[in-house]
PDB file of C-alpha atoms and ligand atoms in Angstrom:
ATOM      1  CA  MET E   1       0.000   0.000   0.000  1.00 44.00           C
ATOM      2  CA  SER E   2       1.466   3.334  -1.006  1.00 49.00           C
ATOM      3  CA  ALA E   3       1.040   6.106   1.528  1.00 49.00           C
ATOM      4  CA  ALA E   4       2.108   8.813  -0.906  1.00 49.00           C
ATOM      5  CA  ALA E   5      -0.423  11.612  -0.913  1.00 51.00           C
ATOM      6  CA  PRO E   6       0.505  14.633  -2.997  1.00 57.00           C
ATOM      7  CA  GLU E   7      -2.230  16.798  -1.468  1.00 86.00           C
ATOM      8  CA  THR E   8      -0.585  16.655   1.973  1.00 91.00           C
ATOM      9  CA  ALA E   9       3.045  16.686   0.793  1.00 94.00           C
ATOM     10  CA  GLY E  10       4.957  19.545   2.378  1.00 96.00           C
ATOM     11  CA  SER E  11       2.480  19.897   5.259  1.00 98.00           C
ATOM     12  CA  ILE E  12       3.364  20.386   8.881  1.00 98.00           C
ATOM     13  CA  GLY E  13       2.252  17.195  10.632  1.00 98.00           C
ATOM     14  CA  VAL E  14       0.722  17.881  14.046  1.00 98.00           C
ATOM     15  CA  PHE E  15      -0.465  15.127  16.360  1.00 98.00           C
ATOM     16  CA  ASP E  16      -1.936  14.503  19.779  1.00 98.00           C
ATOM     17  CA  SER E  17      -3.781  11.740  21.615  1.00 98.00           C
ATOM     18  CA  GLY E  18      -6.956  13.633  20.758  1.00 98.00           C
ATOM     19  CA  VAL E  19      -8.225  17.168  20.350  1.00 98.00           C
ATOM     20  CA  GLY E  20      -5.808  18.853  22.788  1.00 98.00           C
ATOM     21  CA  GLY E  21      -3.197  19.420  20.112  1.00 98.00           C
ATOM     22  CA  LEU E  22      -5.689  21.708  18.384  1.00 98.00           C
ATOM     23  CA  SER E  23      -4.614  24.336  20.959  1.00 98.00           C
ATOM     24  CA  VAL E  24      -1.177  24.192  19.323  1.00 98.00           C
ATOM     25  CA  TRP E  25      -2.528  23.736  15.790  1.00 98.00           C
ATOM     26  CA  ARG E  26      -4.633  26.936  16.001  1.00 98.00           C
ATOM     27  CA  GLU E  27      -1.535  28.907  17.027  1.00 98.00           C
ATOM     28  CA  ILE E  28       0.472  27.434  14.158  1.00 98.00           C
ATOM     29  CA  VAL E  29      -2.275  28.466  11.738  1.00 98.00           C
ATOM     30  CA  ARG E  30      -2.471  31.936  13.324  1.00 98.00           C
ATOM     31  CA  GLN E  31       1.276  32.536  13.084  1.00 98.00           C
ATOM     32  CA  LEU E  32       2.006  30.633   9.861  1.00 98.00           C
ATOM     33  CA  PRO E  33      -1.225  31.009   7.831  1.00 97.00           C
ATOM     34  CA  HIS E  34       0.601  30.242   4.571  1.00 97.00           C
ATOM     35  CA  GLU E  35       1.646  26.734   5.692  1.00 98.00           C
ATOM     36  CA  ASP E  36      -0.346  23.550   4.977  1.00 97.00           C
ATOM     37  CA  THR E  37      -1.027  21.325   7.978  1.00 98.00           C
ATOM     38  CA  LEU E  38      -2.101  17.755   8.628  1.00 98.00           C
ATOM     39  CA  TYR E  39      -3.617  17.201  12.079  1.00 98.00           C
ATOM     40  CA  PHE E  40      -3.822  13.673  13.484  1.00 98.00           C
ATOM     41  CA  ALA E  41      -5.886  12.870  16.604  1.00 98.00           C
ATOM     42  CA  ASP E  42      -5.274   9.414  18.085  1.00 98.00           C
ATOM     43  CA  GLN E  43      -8.772   9.260  19.531  1.00 98.00           C
ATOM     44  CA  ALA E  44      -8.818   5.459  19.425  1.00 96.00           C
ATOM     45  CA  HIS E  45      -6.235   5.566  22.222  1.00 97.00           C
ATOM     46  CA  VAL E  46      -7.018   8.748  24.146  1.00 97.00           C
ATOM     47  CA  PRO E  47      -6.143   9.315  26.965  1.00 97.00           C
ATOM     48  CA  TYR E  48      -2.398   8.720  26.812  1.00 97.00           C
ATOM     49  CA  GLY E  49      -1.883  10.034  30.341  1.00 94.00           C
ATOM     50  CA  PRO E  50      -2.416   6.770  32.254  1.00 93.00           C
ATOM     51  CA  ARG E  51      -0.524   4.602  29.703  1.00 95.00           C
ATOM     52  CA  SER E  52       3.039   3.304  29.948  1.00 94.00           C
ATOM     53  CA  GLN E  53       5.905   5.172  28.282  1.00 94.00           C
ATOM     54  CA  GLU E  54       6.538   2.146  26.014  1.00 95.00           C
ATOM     55  CA  GLU E  55       2.966   1.998  24.754  1.00 96.00           C
ATOM     56  CA  ILE E  56       2.838   5.756  24.102  1.00 96.00           C
ATOM     57  CA  ARG E  57       6.178   5.548  22.269  1.00 97.00           C
ATOM     58  CA  ALA E  58       4.812   2.782  20.022  1.00 97.00           C
ATOM     59  CA  PHE E  59       1.741   4.876  19.107  1.00 97.00           C
ATOM     60  CA  CYS E  60       3.969   7.891  18.439  1.00 98.00           C
ATOM     61  CA  HIS E  61       6.239   5.837  16.195  1.00 98.00           C
ATOM     62  CA  ASP E  62       3.362   4.627  14.029  1.00 98.00           C
ATOM     63  CA  ILE E  63       1.694   8.048  13.836  1.00 98.00           C
ATOM     64  CA  THR E  64       4.966   9.749  12.890  1.00 98.00           C
ATOM     65  CA  ALA E  65       5.642   7.109  10.243  1.00 97.00           C
ATOM     66  CA  PHE E  66       2.152   7.806   8.867  1.00 97.00           C
ATOM     67  CA  LEU E  67       2.792  11.573   8.785  1.00 98.00           C
ATOM     68  CA  VAL E  68       6.162  11.091   7.116  1.00 97.00           C
ATOM     69  CA  GLY E  69       4.471   8.758   4.606  1.00 96.00           C
ATOM     70  CA  ARG E  70       1.998  11.551   3.799  1.00 96.00           C
ATOM     71  CA  GLY E  71       4.924  13.781   2.886  1.00 97.00           C
ATOM     72  CA  CYS E  72       5.024  16.003   5.985  1.00 98.00           C
ATOM     73  CA  LYS E  73       8.099  18.226   6.102  1.00 98.00           C
ATOM     74  CA  ALA E  74       8.099  18.716   9.873  1.00 98.00           C
ATOM     75  CA  ILE E  75       6.412  17.061  12.845  1.00 98.00           C
ATOM     76  CA  VAL E  76       4.941  18.799  15.864  1.00 98.00           C
ATOM     77  CA  VAL E  77       4.257  16.470  18.784  1.00 98.00           C
ATOM     78  CA  ALA E  78       1.409  18.619  20.140  1.00 98.00           C
ATOM     79  CA  CYS E  79       1.086  16.561  23.297  1.00 98.00           C
ATOM     80  CA  ASN E  80       3.147  16.866  26.467  1.00 97.00           C
ATOM     81  CA  THR E  81       2.520  13.227  27.359  1.00 97.00           C
ATOM     82  CA  ALA E  82       3.728  11.973  23.976  1.00 97.00           C
ATOM     83  CA  SER E  83       6.706  14.345  24.061  1.00 97.00           C
ATOM     84  CA  ALA E  84       7.670  13.078  27.508  1.00 95.00           C
ATOM     85  CA  ALA E  85       7.553   9.478  26.345  1.00 95.00           C
ATOM     86  CA  ALA E  86       8.794   9.700  22.777  1.00 97.00           C
ATOM     87  CA  LEU E  87      10.347  12.997  21.670  1.00 97.00           C
ATOM     88  CA  LYS E  88      13.947  11.858  21.985  1.00 96.00           C
ATOM     89  CA  TYR E  89      13.135   8.506  20.381  1.00 98.00           C
ATOM     90  CA  LEU E  90      11.309  10.154  17.453  1.00 98.00           C
ATOM     91  CA  ARG E  91      14.204  12.542  16.819  1.00 98.00           C
ATOM     92  CA  GLU E  92      16.645   9.653  16.786  1.00 98.00           C
ATOM     93  CA  THR E  93      14.409   7.504  14.573  1.00 98.00           C
ATOM     94  CA  PHE E  94      13.063  10.023  12.050  1.00 98.00           C
ATOM     95  CA  THR E  95      16.228  11.928  11.311  1.00 97.00           C
ATOM     96  CA  GLY E  96      15.235  13.431   7.958  1.00 95.00           C
ATOM     97  CA  LEU E  97      12.944  16.165   9.298  1.00 98.00           C
ATOM     98  CA  PRO E  98      12.556  18.422  12.324  1.00 98.00           C
ATOM     99  CA  VAL E  99      10.507  16.958  15.191  1.00 98.00           C
ATOM    100  CA  ILE E 100       9.283  19.627  17.591  1.00 98.00           C
ATOM    101  CA  GLY E 101       7.746  18.748  20.918  1.00 98.00           C
ATOM    102  CA  MET E 102       6.149  20.215  24.009  1.00 97.00           C
ATOM    103  CA  GLU E 103       8.181  20.710  27.120  1.00 90.00           C
ATOM    104  CA  PRO E 104       6.555  21.990  30.319  1.00 92.00           C
ATOM    105  CA  ALA E 105       6.950  25.788  30.378  1.00 94.00           C
ATOM    106  CA  VAL E 106       9.049  25.779  33.541  1.00 96.00           C
ATOM    107  CA  LYS E 107      11.578  28.252  32.111  1.00 95.00           C
ATOM    108  CA  PRO E 108       9.133  31.136  31.466  1.00 96.00           C
ATOM    109  CA  ALA E 109       7.316  30.336  34.717  1.00 97.00           C
ATOM    110  CA  ALA E 110      10.555  30.534  36.706  1.00 97.00           C
ATOM    111  CA  ALA E 111      11.309  33.907  35.097  1.00 96.00           C
ATOM    112  CA  MET E 112       7.819  35.181  35.867  1.00 96.00           C
ATOM    113  CA  THR E 113       7.099  34.059  39.437  1.00 98.00           C
ATOM    114  CA  ARG E 114       7.581  36.465  42.308  1.00 97.00           C
ATOM    115  CA  THR E 115       6.397  34.172  45.096  1.00 98.00           C
ATOM    116  CA  GLY E 116       8.807  31.461  43.902  1.00 98.00           C
ATOM    117  CA  VAL E 117       5.942  28.949  43.771  1.00 98.00           C
ATOM    118  CA  VAL E 118       4.760  27.569  40.413  1.00 98.00           C
ATOM    119  CA  GLY E 119       1.881  25.162  39.855  1.00 98.00           C
ATOM    120  CA  ILE E 120       2.085  22.638  37.010  1.00 98.00           C
ATOM    121  CA  LEU E 121      -0.960  20.847  35.635  1.00 98.00           C
ATOM    122  CA  ALA E 122      -0.211  17.684  33.620  1.00 97.00           C
ATOM    123  CA  THR E 123      -0.992  14.008  33.127  1.00 96.00           C
ATOM    124  CA  PRO E 124       0.689  11.256  35.185  1.00 93.00           C
ATOM    125  CA  ALA E 125       2.851  10.130  32.249  1.00 93.00           C
ATOM    126  CA  THR E 126       4.211  13.655  31.710  1.00 95.00           C
ATOM    127  CA  PHE E 127       5.502  13.823  35.279  1.00 94.00           C
ATOM    128  CA  GLN E 128       6.997  10.318  34.936  1.00 90.00           C
ATOM    129  CA  GLY E 129       8.940  11.144  31.787  1.00 86.00           C
ATOM    130  CA  ARG E 130      12.609  12.122  31.880  1.00 88.00           C
ATOM    131  CA  LEU E 131      11.835  15.271  29.898  1.00 90.00           C
ATOM    132  CA  PHE E 132       9.999  16.766  32.869  1.00 92.00           C
ATOM    133  CA  GLN E 133      12.774  15.864  35.311  1.00 90.00           C
ATOM    134  CA  ALA E 134      15.357  17.382  32.979  1.00 92.00           C
ATOM    135  CA  THR E 135      13.340  20.565  32.383  1.00 93.00           C
ATOM    136  CA  ALA E 136      12.589  21.011  36.079  1.00 92.00           C
ATOM    137  CA  GLY E 137      16.229  20.318  36.972  1.00 92.00           C
ATOM    138  CA  ARG E 138      17.498  22.835  34.421  1.00 93.00           C
ATOM    139  CA  TYR E 139      15.181  25.777  35.051  1.00 93.00           C
ATOM    140  CA  ALA E 140      13.528  25.435  38.461  1.00 92.00           C
ATOM    141  CA  GLU E 141      16.464  26.020  40.776  1.00 92.00           C
ATOM    142  CA  GLY E 142      15.228  27.890  43.832  1.00 93.00           C
ATOM    143  CA  ILE E 143      11.610  27.538  42.660  1.00 95.00           C
ATOM    144  CA  ARG E 144       9.038  25.346  44.353  1.00 97.00           C
ATOM    145  CA  LEU E 145       7.108  23.355  41.741  1.00 97.00           C
ATOM    146  CA  VAL E 146       3.697  22.138  42.867  1.00 97.00           C
ATOM    147  CA  LYS E 147       2.928  19.218  40.550  1.00 97.00           C
ATOM    148  CA  GLN E 148      -0.727  18.416  40.028  1.00 98.00           C
ATOM    149  CA  VAL E 149      -1.935  15.390  38.088  1.00 97.00           C
ATOM    150  CA  CYS E 150      -5.309  16.207  36.530  1.00 98.00           C
ATOM    151  CA  ASP E 151      -6.986  12.820  36.248  1.00 96.00           C
ATOM    152  CA  GLY E 152      -9.911  12.917  33.841  1.00 96.00           C
ATOM    153  CA  LEU E 153      -9.464  16.527  32.689  1.00 97.00           C
ATOM    154  CA  ALA E 154      -8.333  15.647  29.148  1.00 97.00           C
ATOM    155  CA  GLU E 155     -11.391  13.378  28.865  1.00 97.00           C
ATOM    156  CA  LEU E 156     -13.704  16.243  29.873  1.00 98.00           C
ATOM    157  CA  VAL E 157     -12.177  18.398  27.118  1.00 98.00           C
ATOM    158  CA  GLU E 158     -12.465  15.483  24.663  1.00 97.00           C
ATOM    159  CA  ARG E 159     -16.194  15.357  25.487  1.00 96.00           C
ATOM    160  CA  GLY E 160     -16.566  19.087  24.929  1.00 97.00           C
ATOM    161  CA  ALA E 161     -17.312  19.784  28.612  1.00 97.00           C
ATOM    162  CA  LEU E 162     -15.354  23.045  28.702  1.00 97.00           C
ATOM    163  CA  ASP E 163     -17.371  24.690  31.420  1.00 91.00           C
ATOM    164  CA  GLY E 164     -20.261  23.780  33.695  1.00 93.00           C
ATOM    165  CA  PRO E 165     -20.441  22.227  37.166  1.00 96.00           C
ATOM    166  CA  GLU E 166     -18.516  18.987  36.503  1.00 97.00           C
ATOM    167  CA  THR E 167     -15.504  20.706  34.948  1.00 98.00           C
ATOM    168  CA  GLU E 168     -15.603  23.545  37.466  1.00 97.00           C
ATOM    169  CA  ALA E 169     -15.588  21.078  40.409  1.00 98.00           C
ATOM    170  CA  ALA E 170     -12.733  19.060  38.878  1.00 98.00           C
ATOM    171  CA  LEU E 171     -10.674  22.214  38.268  1.00 98.00           C
ATOM    172  CA  ARG E 172     -11.281  23.527  41.797  1.00 98.00           C
ATOM    173  CA  GLY E 173      -9.999  20.220  43.167  1.00 98.00           C
ATOM    174  CA  PHE E 174      -6.856  20.334  40.995  1.00 98.00           C
ATOM    175  CA  LEU E 175      -6.109  24.000  41.659  1.00 98.00           C
ATOM    176  CA  GLN E 176      -6.790  24.095  45.400  1.00 98.00           C
ATOM    177  CA  PRO E 177      -3.364  22.692  46.469  1.00 98.00           C
ATOM    178  CA  ILE E 178      -1.636  25.087  44.054  1.00 98.00           C
ATOM    179  CA  ILE E 179      -3.498  28.115  45.415  1.00 98.00           C
ATOM    180  CA  ALA E 180      -2.919  26.939  49.011  1.00 98.00           C
ATOM    181  CA  ALA E 181       0.835  26.676  48.322  1.00 98.00           C
ATOM    182  CA  GLY E 182       0.925  30.368  47.307  1.00 98.00           C
ATOM    183  CA  ALA E 183       1.637  29.919  43.586  1.00 98.00           C
ATOM    184  CA  ASP E 184       1.411  33.049  41.445  1.00 98.00           C
ATOM    185  CA  THR E 185       2.076  31.196  38.171  1.00 98.00           C
ATOM    186  CA  VAL E 186       0.376  28.118  36.724  1.00 98.00           C
ATOM    187  CA  VAL E 187       1.781  26.148  33.775  1.00 98.00           C
ATOM    188  CA  LEU E 188      -0.592  24.253  31.498  1.00 98.00           C
ATOM    189  CA  ALA E 189       1.580  21.226  30.698  1.00 97.00           C
ATOM    190  CA  CYS E 190      -1.046  19.335  28.722  1.00 98.00           C
ATOM    191  CA  THR E 191      -2.320  20.621  25.408  1.00 98.00           C
ATOM    192  CA  HIS E 192      -5.935  19.839  26.295  1.00 98.00           C
ATOM    193  CA  TYR E 193      -5.913  22.331  29.186  1.00 98.00           C
ATOM    194  CA  PRO E 194      -5.767  25.659  27.264  1.00 98.00           C
ATOM    195  CA  PHE E 195      -9.346  24.890  26.243  1.00 98.00           C
ATOM    196  CA  VAL E 196     -10.356  25.341  29.902  1.00 98.00           C
ATOM    197  CA  ILE E 197      -8.099  28.356  30.516  1.00 98.00           C
ATOM    198  CA  GLU E 198     -11.083  30.649  31.172  1.00 97.00           C
ATOM    199  CA  PRO E 199     -12.483  28.646  34.124  1.00 98.00           C
ATOM    200  CA  ILE E 200      -8.897  28.137  35.357  1.00 98.00           C
ATOM    201  CA  ARG E 201      -8.318  31.914  35.314  1.00 98.00           C
ATOM    202  CA  ARG E 202     -11.614  32.503  37.088  1.00 97.00           C
ATOM    203  CA  ILE E 203     -10.691  30.056  39.867  1.00 98.00           C
ATOM    204  CA  VAL E 204      -7.087  31.194  40.458  1.00 98.00           C
ATOM    205  CA  GLY E 205      -7.951  34.902  40.198  1.00 98.00           C
ATOM    206  CA  PRO E 206      -6.292  37.804  38.378  1.00 97.00           C
ATOM    207  CA  HIS E 207      -3.088  37.831  40.470  1.00 97.00           C
ATOM    208  CA  VAL E 208      -2.051  34.389  39.128  1.00 98.00           C
ATOM    209  CA  SER E 209      -0.547  34.097  35.611  1.00 98.00           C
ATOM    210  CA  VAL E 210      -1.574  31.071  33.568  1.00 98.00           C
ATOM    211  CA  ILE E 211       0.906  29.990  30.894  1.00 98.00           C
ATOM    212  CA  ASP E 212      -0.240  28.343  27.657  1.00 97.00           C
ATOM    213  CA  PRO E 213       2.958  27.335  25.799  1.00 96.00           C
ATOM    214  CA  ALA E 214       1.293  27.069  22.357  1.00 97.00           C
ATOM    215  CA  PRO E 215       2.320  30.531  21.057  1.00 97.00           C
ATOM    216  CA  ALA E 216       5.969  29.846  21.957  1.00 97.00           C
ATOM    217  CA  ILE E 217       5.864  26.450  20.231  1.00 98.00           C
ATOM    218  CA  ALA E 218       4.419  27.957  17.053  1.00 98.00           C
ATOM    219  CA  ARG E 219       7.109  30.690  17.097  1.00 98.00           C
ATOM    220  CA  HIS E 220       9.796  28.050  17.557  1.00 98.00           C
ATOM    221  CA  LEU E 221       8.371  26.034  14.659  1.00 98.00           C
ATOM    222  CA  GLY E 222       8.505  29.126  12.419  1.00 98.00           C
ATOM    223  CA  ASP E 223      12.142  29.719  13.391  1.00 98.00           C
ATOM    224  CA  VAL E 224      13.066  26.076  12.713  1.00 98.00           C
ATOM    225  CA  LEU E 225      11.369  26.092   9.288  1.00 98.00           C
ATOM    226  CA  ASP E 226      13.197  29.309   8.365  1.00 98.00           C
ATOM    227  CA  ALA E 227      16.549  28.040   9.633  1.00 98.00           C
ATOM    228  CA  ARG E 228      16.237  24.768   7.699  1.00 97.00           C
ATOM    229  CA  GLY E 229      14.977  26.341   4.503  1.00 97.00           C
ATOM    230  CA  LEU E 230      11.632  24.557   4.855  1.00 98.00           C
ATOM    231  CA  ALA E 231       9.284  27.551   5.086  1.00 97.00           C
ATOM    232  CA  THR E 232       6.623  27.977   2.401  1.00 96.00           C
ATOM    233  CA  HIS E 233       6.441  31.329   0.617  1.00 89.00           C
ATOM    234  CA  ARG E 234       4.022  33.668   2.349  1.00 88.00           C
ATOM    235  CA  GLY E 235       1.760  34.762  -0.487  1.00 90.00           C
ATOM    236  CA  ARG E 236      -0.705  31.905  -0.169  1.00 94.00           C
ATOM    237  CA  THR E 237      -3.278  30.464   2.204  1.00 95.00           C
ATOM    238  CA  GLY E 238      -2.501  27.127   3.815  1.00 96.00           C
ATOM    239  CA  ARG E 239      -4.716  24.066   3.409  1.00 96.00           C
ATOM    240  CA  HIS E 240      -5.562  21.804   6.301  1.00 97.00           C
ATOM    241  CA  ALA E 241      -6.252  18.075   6.483  1.00 97.00           C
ATOM    242  CA  PHE E 242      -7.644  16.279   9.537  1.00 98.00           C
ATOM    243  CA  PHE E 243      -7.358  12.626  10.490  1.00 98.00           C
ATOM    244  CA  THR E 244      -8.552  10.648  13.506  1.00 98.00           C
ATOM    245  CA  SER E 245      -8.119   7.045  14.559  1.00 97.00           C
ATOM    246  CA  GLY E 246     -11.481   7.345  16.345  1.00 97.00           C
ATOM    247  CA  ARG E 247     -14.891   8.558  15.213  1.00 97.00           C
ATOM    248  CA  THR E 248     -14.849  11.187  12.493  1.00 97.00           C
ATOM    249  CA  GLU E 249     -17.887  12.936  14.066  1.00 97.00           C
ATOM    250  CA  SER E 250     -15.997  13.389  17.346  1.00 96.00           C
ATOM    251  CA  LEU E 251     -13.150  15.244  15.678  1.00 98.00           C
ATOM    252  CA  ARG E 252     -15.504  17.183  13.408  1.00 97.00           C
ATOM    253  CA  GLU E 253     -17.568  18.434  16.361  1.00 97.00           C
ATOM    254  CA  ALA E 254     -14.513  19.193  18.512  1.00 97.00           C
ATOM    255  CA  LEU E 255     -12.808  21.056  15.681  1.00 98.00           C
ATOM    256  CA  ALA E 256     -15.873  23.269  15.240  1.00 97.00           C
ATOM    257  CA  GLN E 257     -16.366  23.797  18.991  1.00 97.00           C
ATOM    258  CA  LEU E 258     -12.718  24.429  19.853  1.00 98.00           C
ATOM    259  CA  THR E 259     -11.475  26.331  16.812  1.00 98.00           C
ATOM    260  CA  GLY E 260     -14.530  27.375  14.814  1.00 97.00           C
ATOM    261  CA  VAL E 261     -13.128  25.518  11.796  1.00 97.00           C
ATOM    262  CA  ARG E 262     -15.249  23.183   9.687  1.00 94.00           C
ATOM    263  CA  GLY E 263     -13.114  20.573   8.002  1.00 89.00           C
ATOM    264  CA  THR E 264     -13.370  17.226   6.283  1.00 91.00           C
ATOM    265  CA  ILE E 265     -12.231  14.477   8.639  1.00 97.00           C
ATOM    266  CA  HIS E 266     -10.636  11.233   7.470  1.00 97.00           C
ATOM    267  CA  ARG E 267     -10.452   8.090   9.539  1.00 97.00           C
ATOM    268  CA  ARG E 268      -7.149   6.288   9.732  1.00 95.00           C
ATOM    269  CA  ASP E 269      -5.486   4.169  12.419  1.00 93.00           C
ATOM    270  CA  PRO E 270      -1.810   3.889  11.541  1.00 93.00           C
ATOM    271  CA  THR E 271      -1.254   1.688  14.584  1.00 87.00           C
ATOM    272  CA  GLN E 272      -3.335  -0.996  12.860  1.00 68.00           C
ATOM    273  CA  ARG E 273      -2.436  -0.163   9.261  1.00 47.00           C
ATOM    274  CA  VAL E 274      -6.125   0.006   8.338  1.00 41.00           C
ATOM    275  CA  VAL E 275      -7.685   2.581   6.034  1.00 42.00           C
ATOM    276  CA  THR E 276     -11.425   2.986   6.474  1.00 44.00           C
ATOM    277  CA  GLY E 277     -12.200   6.227   4.749  1.00 41.00           C
TER     278      GLY E 277
HETATM  279  N1  DGL Q 301      -2.901  16.334  25.231  1.00 90.91           N
HETATM  280  C1  DGL Q 301      -2.081  15.447  26.009  1.00 90.91           C
HETATM  281  C2  DGL Q 301      -0.926  16.230  26.641  1.00 90.91           C
HETATM  282  O1  DGL Q 301      -0.571  17.291  26.192  1.00 90.91           O
HETATM  283  C3  DGL Q 301      -2.682  14.630  27.103  1.00 90.91           C
HETATM  284  C4  DGL Q 301      -3.991  14.019  27.048  1.00 90.91           C
HETATM  285  C5  DGL Q 301      -3.992  12.528  27.298  1.00 90.91           C
HETATM  286  O2  DGL Q 301      -3.871  12.080  28.469  1.00 90.91           O
HETATM  287  O3  DGL Q 301      -4.114  11.827  26.313  1.00 90.91           O
HETATM  288  O4  DGL Q 301      -0.334  15.774  27.588  1.00 90.91           O
END
């Protein structure tokens, strides 16, 4: 089976366990509107957070191979959990193109905090990964990091429950220890969480800064494309393709709810090598 697909050749491949990576994708499109993108949501396997590093790495391998097979010129791992488990491996394995990942925004948080206390919201697998340890070790000297695992929060976002009593109660529970510790900065270290940034801001109050790393990632991607001579010329409008390993309706609805974009969704599960539409 040939995976060559001229219509997506030269795209920026962006992937996540589900719809969270759309928080990064929308920033890429905002900053680099002339670039084509291919977004892949691994909704057959969401959430990644409770899974083992090995299993996540295997999914990431197959998805990246799929994106490379579709002619992508760069890969953005728009998922902190996947980056924690697989970024180094992907860079070592797919050497022919830049692979950009998420790393918890400890560096900007450390520069910003005045109380010296920073809250970090992430999945269990992100905190287990070496990437987090390395980032925290490098940038958080003299800073107290209050790590908070947000069990079930990515699933609420996947379901489109962005506000309302259930999400509000879950967020209050996650944020309470961070507020109690005196944090003045909160890092969203899961790409699903920017979609609940408004209720998070409401709960922590105006004196606490909430950091969404997506704009910085999109800027970094632009710099990398320029530096490697991979940028597309600016006088055009990018085209966007969307794939999910789950239900096409789920991604279609989430895309419209979260980004206002209406797109055609294709179903594909590269981890099973099956094409269904
Ligand atoms: N969006 C993913 C992240 O950035 C996590 C969601 C999941 O658990 O699958 O970490």
